[in-house]
Tab-separated table of C-alpha atoms and ligand atoms in Angstrom:
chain	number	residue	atom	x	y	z
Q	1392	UNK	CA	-16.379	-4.791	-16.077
Q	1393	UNK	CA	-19.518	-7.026	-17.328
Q	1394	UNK	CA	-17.295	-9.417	-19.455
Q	1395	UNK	CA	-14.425	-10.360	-16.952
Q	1396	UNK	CA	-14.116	-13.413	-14.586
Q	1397	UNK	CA	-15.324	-12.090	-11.208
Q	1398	UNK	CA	-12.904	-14.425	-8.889
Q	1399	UNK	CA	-14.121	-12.684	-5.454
Q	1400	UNK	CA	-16.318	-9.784	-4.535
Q	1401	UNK	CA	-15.105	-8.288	-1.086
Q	1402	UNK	CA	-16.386	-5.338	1.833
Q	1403	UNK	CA	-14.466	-2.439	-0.274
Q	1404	UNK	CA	-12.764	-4.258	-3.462
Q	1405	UNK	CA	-14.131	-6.860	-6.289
Q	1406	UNK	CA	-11.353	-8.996	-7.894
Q	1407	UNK	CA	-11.321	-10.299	-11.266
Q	1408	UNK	CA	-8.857	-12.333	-13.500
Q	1409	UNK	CA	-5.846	-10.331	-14.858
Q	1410	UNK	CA	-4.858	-10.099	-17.756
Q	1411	UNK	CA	-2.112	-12.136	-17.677
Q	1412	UNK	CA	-1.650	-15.753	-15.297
Q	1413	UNK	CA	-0.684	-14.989	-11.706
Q	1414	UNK	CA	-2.468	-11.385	-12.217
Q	1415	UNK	CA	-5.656	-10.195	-10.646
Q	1416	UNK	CA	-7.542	-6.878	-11.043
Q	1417	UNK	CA	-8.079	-5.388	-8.150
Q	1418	UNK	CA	-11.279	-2.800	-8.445
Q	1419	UNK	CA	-12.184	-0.611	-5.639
Q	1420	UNK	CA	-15.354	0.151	-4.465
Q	1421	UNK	CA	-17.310	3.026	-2.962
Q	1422	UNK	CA	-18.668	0.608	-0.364
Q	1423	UNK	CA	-18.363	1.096	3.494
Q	1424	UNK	CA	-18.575	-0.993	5.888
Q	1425	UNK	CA	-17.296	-0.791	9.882
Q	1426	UNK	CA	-17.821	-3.230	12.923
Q	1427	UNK	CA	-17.440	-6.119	10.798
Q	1428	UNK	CA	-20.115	-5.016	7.919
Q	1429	UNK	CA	-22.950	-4.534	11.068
Q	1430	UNK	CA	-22.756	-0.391	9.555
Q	1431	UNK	CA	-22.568	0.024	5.935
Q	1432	UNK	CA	-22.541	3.046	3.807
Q	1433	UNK	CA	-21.864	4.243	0.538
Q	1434	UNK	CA	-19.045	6.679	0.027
Q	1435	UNK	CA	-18.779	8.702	-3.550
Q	1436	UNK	CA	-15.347	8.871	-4.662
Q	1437	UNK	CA	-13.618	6.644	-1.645
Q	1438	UNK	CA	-12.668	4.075	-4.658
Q	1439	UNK	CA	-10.708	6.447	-6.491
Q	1440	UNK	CA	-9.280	7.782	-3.876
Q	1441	UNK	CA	-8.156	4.704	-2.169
Q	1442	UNK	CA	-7.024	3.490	-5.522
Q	1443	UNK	CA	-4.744	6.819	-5.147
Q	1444	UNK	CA	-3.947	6.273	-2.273
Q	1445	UNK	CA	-2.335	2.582	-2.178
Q	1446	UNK	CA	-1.108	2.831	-5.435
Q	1447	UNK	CA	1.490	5.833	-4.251
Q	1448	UNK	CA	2.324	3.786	-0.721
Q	1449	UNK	CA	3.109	0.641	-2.343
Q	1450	UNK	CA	5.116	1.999	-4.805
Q	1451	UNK	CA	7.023	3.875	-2.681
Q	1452	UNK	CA	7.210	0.850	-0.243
Q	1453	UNK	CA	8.514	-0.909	-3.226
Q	1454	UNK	CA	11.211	1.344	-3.864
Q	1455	UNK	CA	12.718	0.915	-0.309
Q	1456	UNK	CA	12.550	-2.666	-0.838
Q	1457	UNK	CA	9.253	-3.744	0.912
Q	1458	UNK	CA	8.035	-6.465	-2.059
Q	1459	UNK	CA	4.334	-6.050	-2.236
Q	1460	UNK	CA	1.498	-7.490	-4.644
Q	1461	UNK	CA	1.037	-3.853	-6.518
Q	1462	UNK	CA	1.707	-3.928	-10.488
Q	1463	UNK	CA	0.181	-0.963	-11.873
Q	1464	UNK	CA	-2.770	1.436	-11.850
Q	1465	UNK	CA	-4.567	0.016	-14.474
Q	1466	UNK	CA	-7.639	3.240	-14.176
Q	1467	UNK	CA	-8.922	5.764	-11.859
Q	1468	UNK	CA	-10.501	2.805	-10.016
Q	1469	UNK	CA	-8.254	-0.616	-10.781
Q	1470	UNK	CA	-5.298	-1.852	-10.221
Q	1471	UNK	CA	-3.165	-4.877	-11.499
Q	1472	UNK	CA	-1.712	-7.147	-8.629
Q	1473	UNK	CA	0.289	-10.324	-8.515
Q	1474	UNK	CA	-2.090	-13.479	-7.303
Q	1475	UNK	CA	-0.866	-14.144	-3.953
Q	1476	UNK	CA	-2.760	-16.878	-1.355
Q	1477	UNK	CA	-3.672	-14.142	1.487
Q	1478	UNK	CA	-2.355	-15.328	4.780
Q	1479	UNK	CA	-5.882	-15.148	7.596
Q	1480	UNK	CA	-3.498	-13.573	9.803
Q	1481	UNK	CA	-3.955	-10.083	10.017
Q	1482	UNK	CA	-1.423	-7.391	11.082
Q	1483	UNK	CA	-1.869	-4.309	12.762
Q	1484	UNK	CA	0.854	-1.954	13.857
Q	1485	UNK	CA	0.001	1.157	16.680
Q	1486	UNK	CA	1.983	3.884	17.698
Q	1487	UNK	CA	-0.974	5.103	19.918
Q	1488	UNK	CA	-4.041	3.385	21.632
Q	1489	UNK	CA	-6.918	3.879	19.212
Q	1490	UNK	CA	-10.310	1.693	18.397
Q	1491	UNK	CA	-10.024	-1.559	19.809
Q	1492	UNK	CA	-7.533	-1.584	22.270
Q	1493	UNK	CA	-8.820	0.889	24.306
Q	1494	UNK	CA	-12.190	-1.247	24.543
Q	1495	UNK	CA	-10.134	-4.565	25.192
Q	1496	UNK	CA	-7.355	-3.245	27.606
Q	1497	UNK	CA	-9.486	0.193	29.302
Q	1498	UNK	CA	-6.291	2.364	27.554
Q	1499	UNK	CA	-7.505	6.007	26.957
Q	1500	UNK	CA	-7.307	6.628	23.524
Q	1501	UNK	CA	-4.836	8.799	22.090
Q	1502	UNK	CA	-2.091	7.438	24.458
Q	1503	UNK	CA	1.178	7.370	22.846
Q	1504	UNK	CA	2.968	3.585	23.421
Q	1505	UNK	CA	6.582	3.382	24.283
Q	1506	UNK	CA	6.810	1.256	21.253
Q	1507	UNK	CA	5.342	0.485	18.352
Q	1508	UNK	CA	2.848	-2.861	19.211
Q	1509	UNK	CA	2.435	-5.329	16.809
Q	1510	UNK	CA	-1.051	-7.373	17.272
Q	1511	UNK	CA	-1.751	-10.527	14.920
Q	1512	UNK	CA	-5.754	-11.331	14.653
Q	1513	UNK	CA	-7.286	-13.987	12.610
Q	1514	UNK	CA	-8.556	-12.688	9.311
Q	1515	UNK	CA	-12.351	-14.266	9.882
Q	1516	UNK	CA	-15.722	-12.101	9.231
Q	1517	UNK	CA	-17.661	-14.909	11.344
Q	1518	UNK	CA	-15.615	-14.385	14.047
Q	1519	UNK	CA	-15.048	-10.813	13.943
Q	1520	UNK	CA	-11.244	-10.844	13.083
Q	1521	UNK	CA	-10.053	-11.853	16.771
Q	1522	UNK	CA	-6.952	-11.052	18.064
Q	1523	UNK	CA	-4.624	-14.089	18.328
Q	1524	UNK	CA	-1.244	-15.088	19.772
Q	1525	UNK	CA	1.915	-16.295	17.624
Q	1526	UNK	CA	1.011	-19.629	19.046
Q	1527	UNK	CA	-2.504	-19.844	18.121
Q	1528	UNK	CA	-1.455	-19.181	14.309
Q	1529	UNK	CA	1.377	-21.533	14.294
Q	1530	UNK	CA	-0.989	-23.879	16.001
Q	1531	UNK	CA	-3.664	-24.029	13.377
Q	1532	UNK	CA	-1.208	-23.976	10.630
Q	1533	UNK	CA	-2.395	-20.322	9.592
Q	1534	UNK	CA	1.358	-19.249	8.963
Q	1535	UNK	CA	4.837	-20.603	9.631
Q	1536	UNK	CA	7.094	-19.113	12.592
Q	1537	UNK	CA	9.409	-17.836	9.290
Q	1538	UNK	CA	6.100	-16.156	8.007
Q	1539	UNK	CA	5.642	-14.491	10.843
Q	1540	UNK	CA	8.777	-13.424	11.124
Q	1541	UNK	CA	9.006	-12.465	8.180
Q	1542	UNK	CA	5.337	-10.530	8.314
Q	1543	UNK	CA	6.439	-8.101	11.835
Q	1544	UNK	CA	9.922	-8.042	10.396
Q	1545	UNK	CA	7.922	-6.070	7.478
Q	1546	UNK	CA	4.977	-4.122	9.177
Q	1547	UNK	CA	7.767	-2.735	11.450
Q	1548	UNK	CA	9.595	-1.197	8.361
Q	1549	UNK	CA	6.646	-0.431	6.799
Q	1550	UNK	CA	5.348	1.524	9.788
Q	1551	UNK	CA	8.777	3.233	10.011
Q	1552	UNK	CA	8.284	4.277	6.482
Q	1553	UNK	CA	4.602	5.450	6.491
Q	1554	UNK	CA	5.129	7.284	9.975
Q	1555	UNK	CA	7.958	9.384	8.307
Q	1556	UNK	CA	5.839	9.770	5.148
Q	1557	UNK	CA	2.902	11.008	7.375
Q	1558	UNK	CA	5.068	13.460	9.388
Q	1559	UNK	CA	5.774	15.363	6.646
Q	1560	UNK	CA	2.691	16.393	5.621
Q	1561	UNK	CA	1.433	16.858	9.042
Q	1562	UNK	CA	-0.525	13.688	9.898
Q	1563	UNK	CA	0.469	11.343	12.696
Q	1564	UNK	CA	0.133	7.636	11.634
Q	1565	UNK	CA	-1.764	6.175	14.748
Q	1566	UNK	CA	-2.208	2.420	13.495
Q	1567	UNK	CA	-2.622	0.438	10.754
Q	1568	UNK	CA	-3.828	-2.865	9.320
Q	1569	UNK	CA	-1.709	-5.279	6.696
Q	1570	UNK	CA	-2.169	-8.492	5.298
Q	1571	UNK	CA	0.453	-10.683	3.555
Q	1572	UNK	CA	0.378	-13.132	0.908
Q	1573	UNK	CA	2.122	-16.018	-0.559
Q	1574	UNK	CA	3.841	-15.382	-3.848
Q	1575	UNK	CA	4.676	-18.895	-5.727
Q	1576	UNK	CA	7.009	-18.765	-8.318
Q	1577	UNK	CA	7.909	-22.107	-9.853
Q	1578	UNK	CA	9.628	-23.943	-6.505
Q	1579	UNK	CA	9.647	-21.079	-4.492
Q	1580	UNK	CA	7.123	-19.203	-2.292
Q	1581	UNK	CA	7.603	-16.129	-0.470
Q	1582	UNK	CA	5.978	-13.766	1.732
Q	1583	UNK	CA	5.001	-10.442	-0.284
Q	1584	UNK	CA	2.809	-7.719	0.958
Q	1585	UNK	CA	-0.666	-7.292	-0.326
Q	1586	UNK	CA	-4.074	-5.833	0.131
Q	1587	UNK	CA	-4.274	-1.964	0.195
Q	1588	UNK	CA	-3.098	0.736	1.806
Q	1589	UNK	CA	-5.551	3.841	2.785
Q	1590	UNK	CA	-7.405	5.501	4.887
Q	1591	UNK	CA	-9.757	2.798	5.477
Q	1592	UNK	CA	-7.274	0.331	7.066
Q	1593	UNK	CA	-5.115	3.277	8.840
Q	1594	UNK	CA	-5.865	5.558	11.825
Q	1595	UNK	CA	-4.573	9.076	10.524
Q	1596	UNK	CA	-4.589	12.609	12.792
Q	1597	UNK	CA	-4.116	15.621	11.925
Q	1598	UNK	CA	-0.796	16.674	13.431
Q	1599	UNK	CA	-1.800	20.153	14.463
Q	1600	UNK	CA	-5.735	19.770	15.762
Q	1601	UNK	CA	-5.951	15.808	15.729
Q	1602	UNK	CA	-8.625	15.769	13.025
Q	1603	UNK	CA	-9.382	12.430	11.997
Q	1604	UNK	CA	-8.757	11.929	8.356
Q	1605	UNK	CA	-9.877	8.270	7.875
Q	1606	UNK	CA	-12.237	5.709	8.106
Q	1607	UNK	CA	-13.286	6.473	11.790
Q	1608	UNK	CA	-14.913	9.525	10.488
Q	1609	UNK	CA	-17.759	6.967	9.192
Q	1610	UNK	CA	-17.702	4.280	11.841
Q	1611	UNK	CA	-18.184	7.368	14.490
Q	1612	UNK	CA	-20.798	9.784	11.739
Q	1613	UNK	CA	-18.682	12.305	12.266
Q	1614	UNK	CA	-19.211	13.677	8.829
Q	1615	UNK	CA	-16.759	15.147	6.002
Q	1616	UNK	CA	-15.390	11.219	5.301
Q	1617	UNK	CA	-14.316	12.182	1.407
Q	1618	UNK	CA	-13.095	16.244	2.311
Q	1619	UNK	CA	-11.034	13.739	4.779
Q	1620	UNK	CA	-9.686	10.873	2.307
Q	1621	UNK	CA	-8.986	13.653	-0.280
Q	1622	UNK	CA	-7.502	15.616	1.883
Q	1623	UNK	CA	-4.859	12.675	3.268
Q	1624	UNK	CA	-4.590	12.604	-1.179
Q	1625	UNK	CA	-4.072	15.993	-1.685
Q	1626	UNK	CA	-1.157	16.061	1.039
Q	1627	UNK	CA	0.610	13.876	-0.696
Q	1628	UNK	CA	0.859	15.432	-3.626
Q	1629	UNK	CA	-1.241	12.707	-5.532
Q	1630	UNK	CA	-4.498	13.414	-7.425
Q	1631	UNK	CA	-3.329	17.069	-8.753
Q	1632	UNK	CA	-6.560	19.490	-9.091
Q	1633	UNK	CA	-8.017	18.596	-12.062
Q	1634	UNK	CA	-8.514	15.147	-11.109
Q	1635	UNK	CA	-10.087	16.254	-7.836
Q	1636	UNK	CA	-12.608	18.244	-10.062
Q	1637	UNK	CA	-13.173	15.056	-12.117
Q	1638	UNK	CA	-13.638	12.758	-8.867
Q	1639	UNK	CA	-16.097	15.597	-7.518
Q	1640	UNK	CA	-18.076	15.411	-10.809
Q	1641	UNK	CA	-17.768	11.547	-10.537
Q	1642	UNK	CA	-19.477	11.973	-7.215
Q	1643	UNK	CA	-22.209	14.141	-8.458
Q	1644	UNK	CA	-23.156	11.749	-10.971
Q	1645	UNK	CA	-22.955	9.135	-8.999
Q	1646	UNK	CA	-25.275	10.277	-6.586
C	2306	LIG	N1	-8.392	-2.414	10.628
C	2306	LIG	C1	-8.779	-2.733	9.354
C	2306	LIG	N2	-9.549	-3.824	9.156
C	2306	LIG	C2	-9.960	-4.644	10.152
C	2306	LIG	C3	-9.558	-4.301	11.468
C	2306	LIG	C4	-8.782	-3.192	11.672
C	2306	LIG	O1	-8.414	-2.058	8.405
C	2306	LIG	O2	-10.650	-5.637	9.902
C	2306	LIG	C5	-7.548	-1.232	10.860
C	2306	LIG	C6	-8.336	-0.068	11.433
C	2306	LIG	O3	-8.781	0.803	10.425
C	2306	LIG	C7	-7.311	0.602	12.312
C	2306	LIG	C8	-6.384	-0.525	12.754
C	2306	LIG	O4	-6.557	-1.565	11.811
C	2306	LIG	O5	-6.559	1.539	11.580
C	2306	LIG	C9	-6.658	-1.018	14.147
C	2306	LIG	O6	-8.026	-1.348	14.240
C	2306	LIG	P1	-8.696	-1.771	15.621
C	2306	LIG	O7	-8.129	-3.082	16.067
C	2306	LIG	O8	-8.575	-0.636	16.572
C	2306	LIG	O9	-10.187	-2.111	15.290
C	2306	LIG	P2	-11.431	-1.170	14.976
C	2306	LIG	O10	-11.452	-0.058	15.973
C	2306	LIG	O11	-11.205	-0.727	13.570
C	2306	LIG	O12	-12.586	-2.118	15.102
């Protein structure tokens, strides 16, 4: 890890130069952090697990056509992603008022919404990632009225996707955060998906006794954050039992 070219270090991932040009390791950290970095924490295991976690989303998303920056799993904690530009327009899909909203708007959470709401909000730590309008992005030039399109035209299938994938195995996908990225090739630029995808950027219930089985678990200290993450894991089939055992002995001597 010592030798590479560290291009960024993030809240929950540190980026290096890939292997190849236009590539960029992606490794994921234990790190915590919630209401904008004011709570950190250290969680054993979460990098694994969230390495897990995207890697099996975005490949499926990839299969039903949703381009996104994922190359491989390079190791139990790294990935290899294209180099996109990340868009400071954040996306965030709910199919029920959670977090947030509920502050903003007075909705009780857990309401289910008629449909699913798209929100865009500025992709700014300073600020506190605020929610913006269409118009306020176009305005400053933070995306084009195609990207945007192009961006709920995605989350929307996305969300379709991950709902169904949820269902299955008995969680209800309550909202979620994405962020998109330019992909240049030669002339041409397009609009990919990128980031991650896990339960620190989704709101996840249990179907049956609405559990939560994601990051609000540590912004709330309710306890049991990894039994939660590798539970979401274990549902879907990923991380068969002998890596579990390896993760768990990765925790204990980590800690
Ligand atoms: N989210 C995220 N990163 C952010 C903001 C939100 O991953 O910077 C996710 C969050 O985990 C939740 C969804 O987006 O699944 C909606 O978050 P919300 O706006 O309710 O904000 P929060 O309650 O997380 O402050």
């Amino acid at each position: 890890m010592t030798r590479r070219t560290k291009i960024y270090e993030g809240k929950a991932k540190i980026l290096f130069e890939g292997p190849d040009p236009g590539t960029i390791i992606t490794y994921f950290k234990d790190d915590a952090t919630a209401f904008n970095a004011e709570k950190k924490g250290t969680l054993n295991g979460k990098g694994v697990i969230n390495n897990h976690i995207s890697e099996y989303v975005m490949t499926a998303l990839s299969n039903i056509g949703v381009e996104n920056h994922f190359i491989e799993r390079t190791s139990m904690r790294e990935q290899l992603v294209k180099a996109v530009e990340i868009i400071p327009v954040e996306v965030i899909v709910r199919n029920i008022a959670a977090g947030s909203i509920c502050k903003r708007l007075g909705i009780a959470e857990g309401t289910p919404l008629r449909e699913p709401l798209v929100e865009y909000c500025y992709k700014s730590d300073e600020f506190g990632d605020p929610v913006i309008s269409e118009e306020h992005a176009l305005n400053f030039g933070w995306a084009t009225g195609e990207e945007l399109d192009e961006m709920m035209h995605n989350a929307l299938r996305v969300n379709d996707f991950m709902s169904g994938l949820f269902h299955a195995i008995g969680i209800k996908l309550v909202d979620f955060k994405l962020e998109f990225g330019r992909l240049y090739e030669g002339e041409e630029c397009r609009v990919i998906l990128a980031d991650e995808i896990s339960p620190d950027g989704c709101r996840l219930w249990d179907l049956k006794t609405g559990e939560k089985l994601d990051k609000d678990r540590f912004r709330r200290d309710l306890g049991g954050e990894m039994e939660a993450y590798q539970e979401v894991a274990r549902r879907l089939g990923i991380l068969p039992e002998a890596d579990v055992t390896k993760i768990a002995e990765h925790r204990k001597k980590d800690s």
